[in-house]
Short mmCIF file of C-alpha atoms in Angstrom, two decimals:
data_model
loop_
_atom_site.label_atom_id
_atom_site.label_comp_id
_atom_site.label_asym_id
_atom_site.label_seq_id
_atom_site.Cartn_x
_atom_site.Cartn_y
_atom_site.Cartn_z
CA MET A 13 48.50 69.66 76.75
CA PRO A 14 49.56 65.79 76.66
CA ASN A 15 46.83 63.35 75.76
CA PHE A 16 47.29 60.86 79.28
CA GLN A 17 45.27 57.86 80.23
CA SER A 18 45.18 56.57 83.27
CA GLN A 19 44.80 53.01 84.85
CA PHE A 20 44.15 51.89 88.20
CA PHE A 21 45.83 49.15 90.41
CA ILE A 22 45.18 48.20 94.23
CA GLY A 23 48.51 47.76 96.28
CA LEU A 24 48.34 45.14 99.98
CA MET A 25 51.06 44.95 102.31
CA SER A 26 51.33 43.00 105.63
CA GLY A 27 54.87 43.70 107.19
CA THR A 28 57.15 41.90 109.49
CA SER A 29 55.54 43.75 112.20
CA LEU A 30 52.55 41.83 111.84
CA ASP A 31 49.88 44.37 112.69
CA GLY A 32 47.46 44.00 109.86
CA VAL A 33 47.16 45.49 106.07
CA ASP A 34 47.76 48.09 104.75
CA GLY A 35 45.96 48.90 101.28
CA VAL A 36 46.54 51.72 99.01
CA LEU A 37 44.39 52.14 95.70
CA ALA A 38 46.42 54.21 93.03
CA ARG A 39 45.94 56.16 89.61
CA PHE A 40 48.91 55.44 87.11
CA SER A 41 48.99 57.98 84.46
CA PHE A 42 50.56 57.13 81.46
CA ALA A 43 51.94 59.89 78.50
CA GLU A 44 51.18 59.18 74.60
CA ASP A 45 54.39 57.09 74.68
CA GLU A 46 52.91 55.02 77.25
CA THR A 47 55.66 56.15 80.40
CA CYS A 48 54.63 55.92 83.37
CA VAL A 49 54.49 60.14 84.56
CA ASP A 50 52.70 60.04 87.51
CA ILE A 51 51.51 58.11 90.71
CA ALA A 52 48.62 59.66 92.83
CA THR A 53 47.51 57.87 96.19
CA VAL A 54 43.64 58.11 95.44
CA ALA A 55 42.18 55.69 98.36
CA THR A 56 44.33 54.13 101.62
CA ALA A 57 42.25 51.88 104.36
CA TYR A 58 44.04 49.90 107.28
CA LEU A 59 42.30 46.38 108.87
CA PRO A 60 44.17 45.19 112.03
CA PHE A 61 45.09 41.81 112.46
CA SER A 62 42.64 40.19 115.72
CA ASP A 63 44.52 38.82 118.24
CA ALA A 64 43.85 35.08 117.01
CA LEU A 65 45.39 35.36 113.71
CA ARG A 66 48.50 37.50 114.37
CA GLU A 67 49.50 34.76 116.80
CA GLU A 68 49.32 31.98 114.68
CA LEU A 69 51.16 33.85 112.32
CA MET A 70 53.47 34.59 114.63
CA ARG A 71 53.69 30.45 115.26
CA LEU A 72 54.09 29.87 112.11
CA GLN A 73 57.30 31.66 111.98
CA ALA A 74 58.57 28.45 112.91
CA PRO A 75 58.27 24.71 112.81
CA SER A 76 55.40 23.73 114.70
CA GLU A 77 52.45 20.82 114.69
CA ASN A 78 50.09 20.54 111.64
CA GLU A 79 51.51 23.83 110.45
CA LEU A 80 50.93 22.73 107.22
CA HIS A 81 46.71 22.80 107.68
CA ARG A 82 47.11 25.86 110.05
CA GLU A 83 49.31 27.33 107.46
CA ALA A 84 46.37 27.11 104.84
CA LEU A 85 42.92 27.70 106.50
CA ALA A 86 45.54 31.28 107.75
CA ALA A 87 45.87 31.97 104.23
CA ASN A 88 42.58 31.53 103.68
CA GLN A 89 41.58 34.13 106.72
CA LEU A 90 43.82 36.48 104.94
CA ALA A 91 42.08 36.58 101.74
CA GLY A 92 39.17 37.66 103.45
CA LEU A 93 40.89 40.28 105.57
CA TYR A 94 42.28 41.24 101.72
CA ALA A 95 39.81 41.09 100.32
CA ASP A 96 37.60 43.61 102.95
CA CYS A 97 40.78 45.88 102.23
CA VAL A 98 40.11 46.21 98.87
CA ALA A 99 36.46 46.85 99.52
CA GLN A 100 36.80 49.51 101.64
CA LEU A 101 39.36 50.97 98.84
CA LEU A 102 37.12 50.90 95.92
CA ALA A 103 33.73 52.34 98.31
CA GLU A 104 36.31 54.93 98.53
CA ALA A 105 37.17 55.77 95.17
CA GLU A 106 33.55 55.32 94.33
CA LEU A 107 34.98 52.20 92.11
CA THR A 108 33.29 48.75 90.61
CA PRO A 109 36.10 45.99 89.93
CA ALA A 110 36.04 46.42 86.43
CA GLN A 111 37.79 50.03 86.58
CA VAL A 112 40.91 48.65 88.67
CA GLU A 113 43.61 46.34 87.20
CA ALA A 114 45.10 44.60 89.26
CA VAL A 115 45.82 43.81 93.13
CA GLY A 116 49.14 43.47 93.80
CA VAL A 117 49.37 41.61 97.25
CA HIS A 118 52.47 41.09 99.32
CA GLY A 119 50.66 37.91 101.28
CA GLN A 120 52.49 37.63 104.49
CA THR A 121 55.87 35.89 105.01
CA ILE A 122 56.31 33.16 107.25
CA ARG A 123 60.18 31.84 106.11
CA HIS A 124 62.44 33.90 103.66
CA ARG A 125 65.45 31.61 102.45
CA PRO A 126 67.23 33.16 100.00
CA GLU A 127 70.09 31.04 100.18
CA LEU A 128 68.10 27.95 100.41
CA GLY A 129 66.61 28.93 97.06
CA TYR A 130 62.98 29.91 98.57
CA THR A 131 60.77 32.63 99.76
CA TRP A 132 56.95 31.39 101.38
CA GLN A 133 54.64 34.20 101.71
CA THR A 134 50.90 32.52 103.32
CA ASN A 135 48.31 34.04 101.26
CA ASN A 136 45.41 32.72 99.11
CA PRO A 137 45.57 34.55 96.16
CA ALA A 138 42.92 32.21 94.18
CA LEU A 139 40.75 33.19 96.94
CA LEU A 140 41.25 36.83 97.00
CA ALA A 141 40.76 37.24 93.06
CA GLU A 142 37.34 35.44 93.51
CA LEU A 143 36.37 37.02 96.57
CA CYS A 144 37.39 40.78 95.11
CA ARG A 145 37.12 39.81 91.48
CA ILE A 146 39.76 41.62 90.48
CA ASN A 147 43.05 39.61 88.38
CA VAL A 148 45.55 39.62 91.30
CA ILE A 149 49.70 39.48 91.42
CA ALA A 150 50.79 37.62 94.23
CA ASP A 151 53.92 35.60 94.80
CA LEU A 152 56.78 39.27 93.95
CA ARG A 153 59.76 37.42 95.30
CA SER A 154 59.68 33.87 94.02
CA ARG A 155 61.50 34.57 90.26
CA ASP A 156 63.82 36.92 91.63
CA ILE A 157 64.91 34.20 94.03
CA ALA A 158 65.49 31.40 91.20
CA ALA A 159 67.22 34.06 88.95
CA GLY A 160 70.24 33.82 91.93
CA GLY A 161 68.82 36.90 93.58
CA GLN A 162 67.71 37.31 97.75
CA GLY A 163 63.83 38.51 96.80
CA ALA A 164 64.35 41.87 98.64
CA PRO A 165 63.84 44.04 98.67
CA LEU A 166 61.97 45.17 96.19
CA VAL A 167 61.03 48.35 96.68
CA PRO A 168 64.08 50.56 95.45
CA ALA A 169 63.03 50.38 92.35
CA PHE A 170 60.01 51.95 93.17
CA HIS A 171 61.72 54.80 96.01
CA GLN A 172 63.99 55.66 92.81
CA ALA A 173 60.17 56.11 90.24
CA VAL A 174 58.81 58.27 93.30
CA PHE A 175 61.36 60.21 95.65
CA GLY A 176 64.44 60.09 92.82
CA SER A 177 66.00 63.51 92.87
CA PRO A 178 68.16 64.68 89.64
CA ASP A 179 70.62 67.22 92.38
CA GLU A 180 70.87 65.17 95.98
CA VAL A 181 71.92 61.37 97.45
CA ARG A 182 68.51 60.84 98.64
CA VAL A 183 68.25 57.20 101.57
CA VAL A 184 65.13 56.23 102.20
CA ALA A 185 65.47 53.90 105.26
CA ASN A 186 62.32 51.50 105.54
CA ILE A 187 61.61 50.67 109.23
CA GLY A 188 58.62 47.48 109.87
CA GLY A 189 60.02 44.86 111.67
CA ILE A 190 63.15 44.28 109.30
CA GLY A 191 65.16 47.41 108.86
CA ASN A 192 65.84 48.06 104.52
CA ILE A 193 67.37 51.22 102.60
CA SER A 194 67.31 51.89 99.53
CA VAL A 195 70.54 54.78 98.25
CA LEU A 196 69.16 56.87 95.39
CA ASP A 197 72.18 58.88 93.58
CA HIS A 198 71.87 61.52 91.46
CA SER A 199 73.85 59.02 89.04
CA GLY A 200 70.84 56.64 88.83
CA ARG A 201 72.92 54.42 91.00
CA ILE A 202 70.60 52.50 93.24
CA LEU A 203 71.61 50.30 96.23
CA GLY A 204 68.95 48.37 98.73
CA PHE A 205 69.31 45.79 101.50
CA ASP A 206 68.33 44.62 104.72
CA THR A 207 69.99 46.41 107.44
CA GLY A 208 68.57 44.29 110.23
CA PRO A 209 65.97 44.42 112.35
CA GLY A 210 63.46 47.77 112.25
CA ASN A 211 60.69 47.25 115.20
CA VAL A 212 60.70 42.91 115.64
CA LEU A 213 63.23 43.04 119.28
CA MET A 214 61.34 46.11 119.98
CA ASP A 215 58.12 45.14 119.82
CA ALA A 216 58.59 41.24 121.78
CA TRP A 217 60.59 43.44 124.63
CA ILE A 218 57.75 45.72 125.26
CA ALA A 219 54.96 43.02 124.37
CA GLU A 220 56.06 40.36 127.11
CA HIS A 221 57.54 43.20 129.62
CA GLN A 222 54.70 45.38 128.65
CA GLY A 223 51.97 44.07 127.59
CA LYS A 224 51.43 46.40 124.87
CA ALA A 225 52.06 45.63 120.76
CA TYR A 226 54.78 48.09 120.22
CA ASP A 227 56.30 51.45 122.11
CA ALA A 228 54.14 53.89 121.40
CA ASN A 229 56.58 56.96 119.90
CA GLY A 230 59.06 55.28 121.78
CA LEU A 231 57.69 56.23 125.20
CA TRP A 232 59.05 53.98 126.87
CA ALA A 233 62.87 53.16 125.46
CA SER A 234 63.37 56.84 125.90
CA GLY A 235 62.69 56.70 130.07
CA GLY A 236 65.37 54.02 129.80
CA THR A 237 69.28 54.13 129.77
CA VAL A 238 71.27 52.27 126.97
CA ILE A 239 73.91 49.82 128.18
CA PRO A 240 76.63 49.82 125.93
CA ASP A 241 78.29 46.33 126.46
CA LEU A 242 74.98 44.26 125.40
CA LEU A 243 74.90 46.98 122.16
CA THR A 244 78.28 46.48 121.59
CA GLU A 245 77.34 42.70 121.78
CA LEU A 246 73.89 42.80 119.93
CA LEU A 247 76.33 44.54 116.43
CA LYS A 248 78.31 41.42 116.44
CA GLU A 249 75.50 39.57 114.74
CA PRO A 250 77.65 38.36 111.44
CA PHE A 251 74.82 39.11 109.33
CA LEU A 252 75.51 42.45 110.16
CA SER A 253 78.87 42.68 108.19
CA LEU A 254 77.51 40.55 105.21
CA PRO A 255 78.30 43.18 102.00
CA PRO A 256 74.83 43.46 99.90
CA PRO A 257 73.09 42.61 98.04
CA LYS A 258 71.15 40.92 101.50
CA SER A 259 67.93 40.21 103.51
CA THR A 260 66.89 39.40 106.50
CA GLY A 261 63.57 38.39 108.30
CA ARG A 262 62.43 36.65 111.18
CA ASP A 263 64.16 34.26 110.66
CA LEU A 264 67.01 35.41 112.05
CA PHE A 265 65.97 38.29 114.44
CA HIS A 266 63.24 36.59 116.74
CA ARG A 267 63.28 36.46 120.62
CA ALA A 268 65.40 33.48 120.81
CA TRP A 269 67.61 35.78 118.99
CA LEU A 270 68.28 38.38 121.50
CA ALA A 271 67.61 35.89 124.49
CA HIS A 272 71.11 34.67 123.50
CA LYS A 273 72.51 38.22 122.90
CA LEU A 274 71.51 39.01 127.26
CA ALA A 275 72.70 35.89 128.55
CA GLY A 276 75.11 38.24 130.38
CA PHE A 277 72.96 40.61 130.84
CA ALA A 278 70.03 39.32 133.16
CA THR A 279 70.01 41.70 136.13
CA SER A 280 69.49 44.71 133.38
CA LEU A 281 66.06 46.64 133.63
CA PRO A 282 63.69 45.59 130.79
CA GLN A 283 63.37 49.69 129.78
CA ASP A 284 67.14 49.78 129.66
CA VAL A 285 67.12 47.43 127.63
CA GLN A 286 64.30 48.61 125.59
CA ALA A 287 66.29 51.51 125.03
CA THR A 288 69.13 49.74 123.93
CA LEU A 289 67.20 47.63 121.19
CA ALA A 290 66.58 51.09 119.96
CA ALA A 291 69.85 52.51 119.36
CA PHE A 292 70.71 48.78 117.52
CA THR A 293 68.59 49.07 114.82
CA ALA A 294 69.56 52.80 114.76
CA ALA A 295 72.69 51.19 114.76
CA THR A 296 72.76 49.21 112.07
CA LEU A 297 71.22 52.15 109.46
CA ALA A 298 73.70 54.59 110.48
CA ASP A 299 76.24 52.08 109.97
CA ALA A 300 74.69 50.90 106.74
CA ILE A 301 74.38 54.43 105.50
CA ALA A 302 77.54 55.23 106.17
CA ALA A 303 79.21 52.65 104.50
CA HIS A 304 77.08 52.81 101.50
CA ALA A 305 76.06 56.06 101.39
CA ASN A 306 78.50 58.63 103.30
CA GLY A 307 77.29 61.11 100.92
CA ALA A 308 73.66 61.16 101.64
CA SER A 309 71.40 64.85 102.59
CA ALA A 310 69.23 63.32 103.31
CA VAL A 311 67.10 60.28 104.84
CA TYR A 312 63.48 59.68 104.66
CA VAL A 313 61.89 56.97 107.00
CA CYS A 314 58.79 54.96 105.90
CA GLY A 315 57.20 52.19 107.80
CA GLY A 316 56.44 51.91 111.49
CA GLY A 317 59.27 53.85 112.31
CA ALA A 318 59.11 56.90 110.97
CA TYR A 319 55.83 57.10 113.88
CA ASN A 320 58.17 56.68 116.87
CA ALA A 321 59.71 60.08 117.78
CA HIS A 322 61.96 58.78 119.92
CA LEU A 323 63.65 55.86 117.51
CA MET A 324 63.61 59.10 114.78
CA GLN A 325 66.14 61.46 117.13
CA VAL A 326 68.34 58.36 117.74
CA LEU A 327 68.78 58.16 114.05
CA GLN A 328 70.00 61.20 113.64
CA ALA A 329 72.37 61.53 116.95
CA ALA A 330 73.76 57.96 115.22
CA LEU A 331 74.78 59.62 111.82
CA GLY A 332 75.76 62.53 113.70
CA LYS A 333 78.29 59.95 115.36
CA ARG A 334 79.68 58.87 112.44
CA ASP A 335 80.04 62.42 110.81
CA LEU A 336 76.97 62.18 108.81
CA ARG A 337 75.07 65.47 107.72
CA ALA A 338 72.12 63.78 106.21
CA PHE A 339 68.60 65.46 108.43
CA VAL A 340 66.25 62.52 108.99
CA HIS A 341 62.73 63.26 107.38
CA SER A 342 59.39 60.87 107.54
CA THR A 343 58.57 60.55 103.56
CA ASP A 344 55.48 62.62 104.64
CA VAL A 345 57.90 65.86 103.20
CA LEU A 346 58.23 64.10 100.07
CA GLY A 347 54.32 63.65 99.45
CA ILE A 348 53.30 59.91 100.28
CA SER A 349 52.60 59.35 104.12
CA PRO A 350 55.31 56.55 105.47
CA ASN A 351 52.40 54.02 105.76
CA HIS A 352 51.56 54.14 102.47
CA VAL A 353 54.89 53.55 101.29
CA GLU A 354 55.17 49.70 101.13
CA ALA A 355 51.48 49.67 99.45
CA LEU A 356 51.86 51.64 96.80
CA ALA A 357 55.31 50.14 95.53
CA PHE A 358 52.87 46.38 95.55
CA ALA A 359 50.32 48.31 93.66
CA TRP A 360 53.42 50.00 91.09
CA LEU A 361 55.13 45.75 91.34
CA ALA A 362 51.64 45.21 89.66
CA TYR A 363 51.57 47.73 87.43
CA ARG A 364 54.88 46.37 86.07
CA HIS A 365 53.49 43.03 86.00
CA VAL A 366 50.71 43.62 83.93
CA HIS A 367 52.94 45.92 81.37
CA ARG A 368 55.58 42.96 81.30
CA GLU A 369 58.39 45.55 82.88
CA ALA A 370 61.20 43.96 85.31
CA GLY A 371 60.35 44.71 89.22
CA ASN A 372 63.37 43.83 90.37
CA LEU A 373 66.83 45.36 90.51
CA PRO A 374 69.59 43.03 90.10
CA THR A 375 72.06 45.60 91.42
CA VAL A 376 69.87 45.29 94.39
CA THR A 377 68.92 41.32 94.80
CA GLY A 378 71.49 39.96 92.68
CA ALA A 379 69.44 38.18 90.46
CA ARG A 380 70.79 37.46 87.20
CA GLY A 381 69.26 39.78 85.08
CA PRO A 382 65.58 42.11 85.59
CA ARG A 383 62.51 39.97 85.50
CA ILE A 384 59.02 39.95 85.72
CA LEU A 385 57.24 39.11 88.94
CA GLY A 386 54.79 37.82 90.31
CA ALA A 387 51.96 35.83 89.30
CA LEU A 388 48.72 36.14 87.54
CA TYR A 389 45.30 34.83 89.41
CA PRO A 390 42.87 36.10 86.43
CA ALA A 391 40.08 37.28 88.41
#
């Protein structure tokens, strides 16, 4: 039997859906040559944002009064929530802080402007390190952007490590606030990019008209009728036709963007608009898959969108309309829960940083070369 050694890493993720923090404590097992041969989830945790914190993070998405001060206070609140999540993970796994190598933490994106040379994730990693007494690896996107990349998506390399197959072309579609895909070719080629909105527009619309944070299971959208002319108007967004590498966020896809697109559809029923927004998300994903992975045999969905049964059905239908034979599944069938994939990816990025291995893929982000990602805040 090989002599395996193990290390524990924690990953924390709070994404563009602004719902809360997902945490994963993972065990990385290594062969004698220090090659990572297995990644096992040991414990998971989820802590929701308070309404006040969510609203403040939403306001910080755009320029506003006294935003530097308010952003610093929000970062401190986030660090406290992250520390609580770490504490829950340690308790569930019955581990001490000294037994964990590092925490990989994404922070909360409030600006993502790679075309201007920066990205900004609200966070206070120094405070987090102080609170949890574990090394913290943060600011994971900036090094890639400094090297000329998009800083996103960072998950395709991880997707290849845990979901890649030597026998088939697979697509991993992450449907969070924003949608992105990883194309995992059996030849080893990896491609990944943001496709457009995931849940962000649907969440904003149902919040406005139903007072709900999200459309559970797509129930509201499923009762509406797609408005073809509106769908055509939405699909005219120039970002969608850009070639990869590319990334996007709430800087582009927000309520004001949607209001502009809805200008000629004032008499449309809100439920029909919701149905159209679901079709829009599915269409952007299907178009991206048709253009860059038309030989894929399966699309594995992670993120909150995997729990939207209506959206999963609409995505399957959109693939069929494009003569794609890929079947849509949740990443559950590959052994990782959809709501744990991204947090586990940031644990993996922390492991890569600690082992001085690159975390980006230049073919995905457009960076000038592989780079070790993140900044270390020692315990």
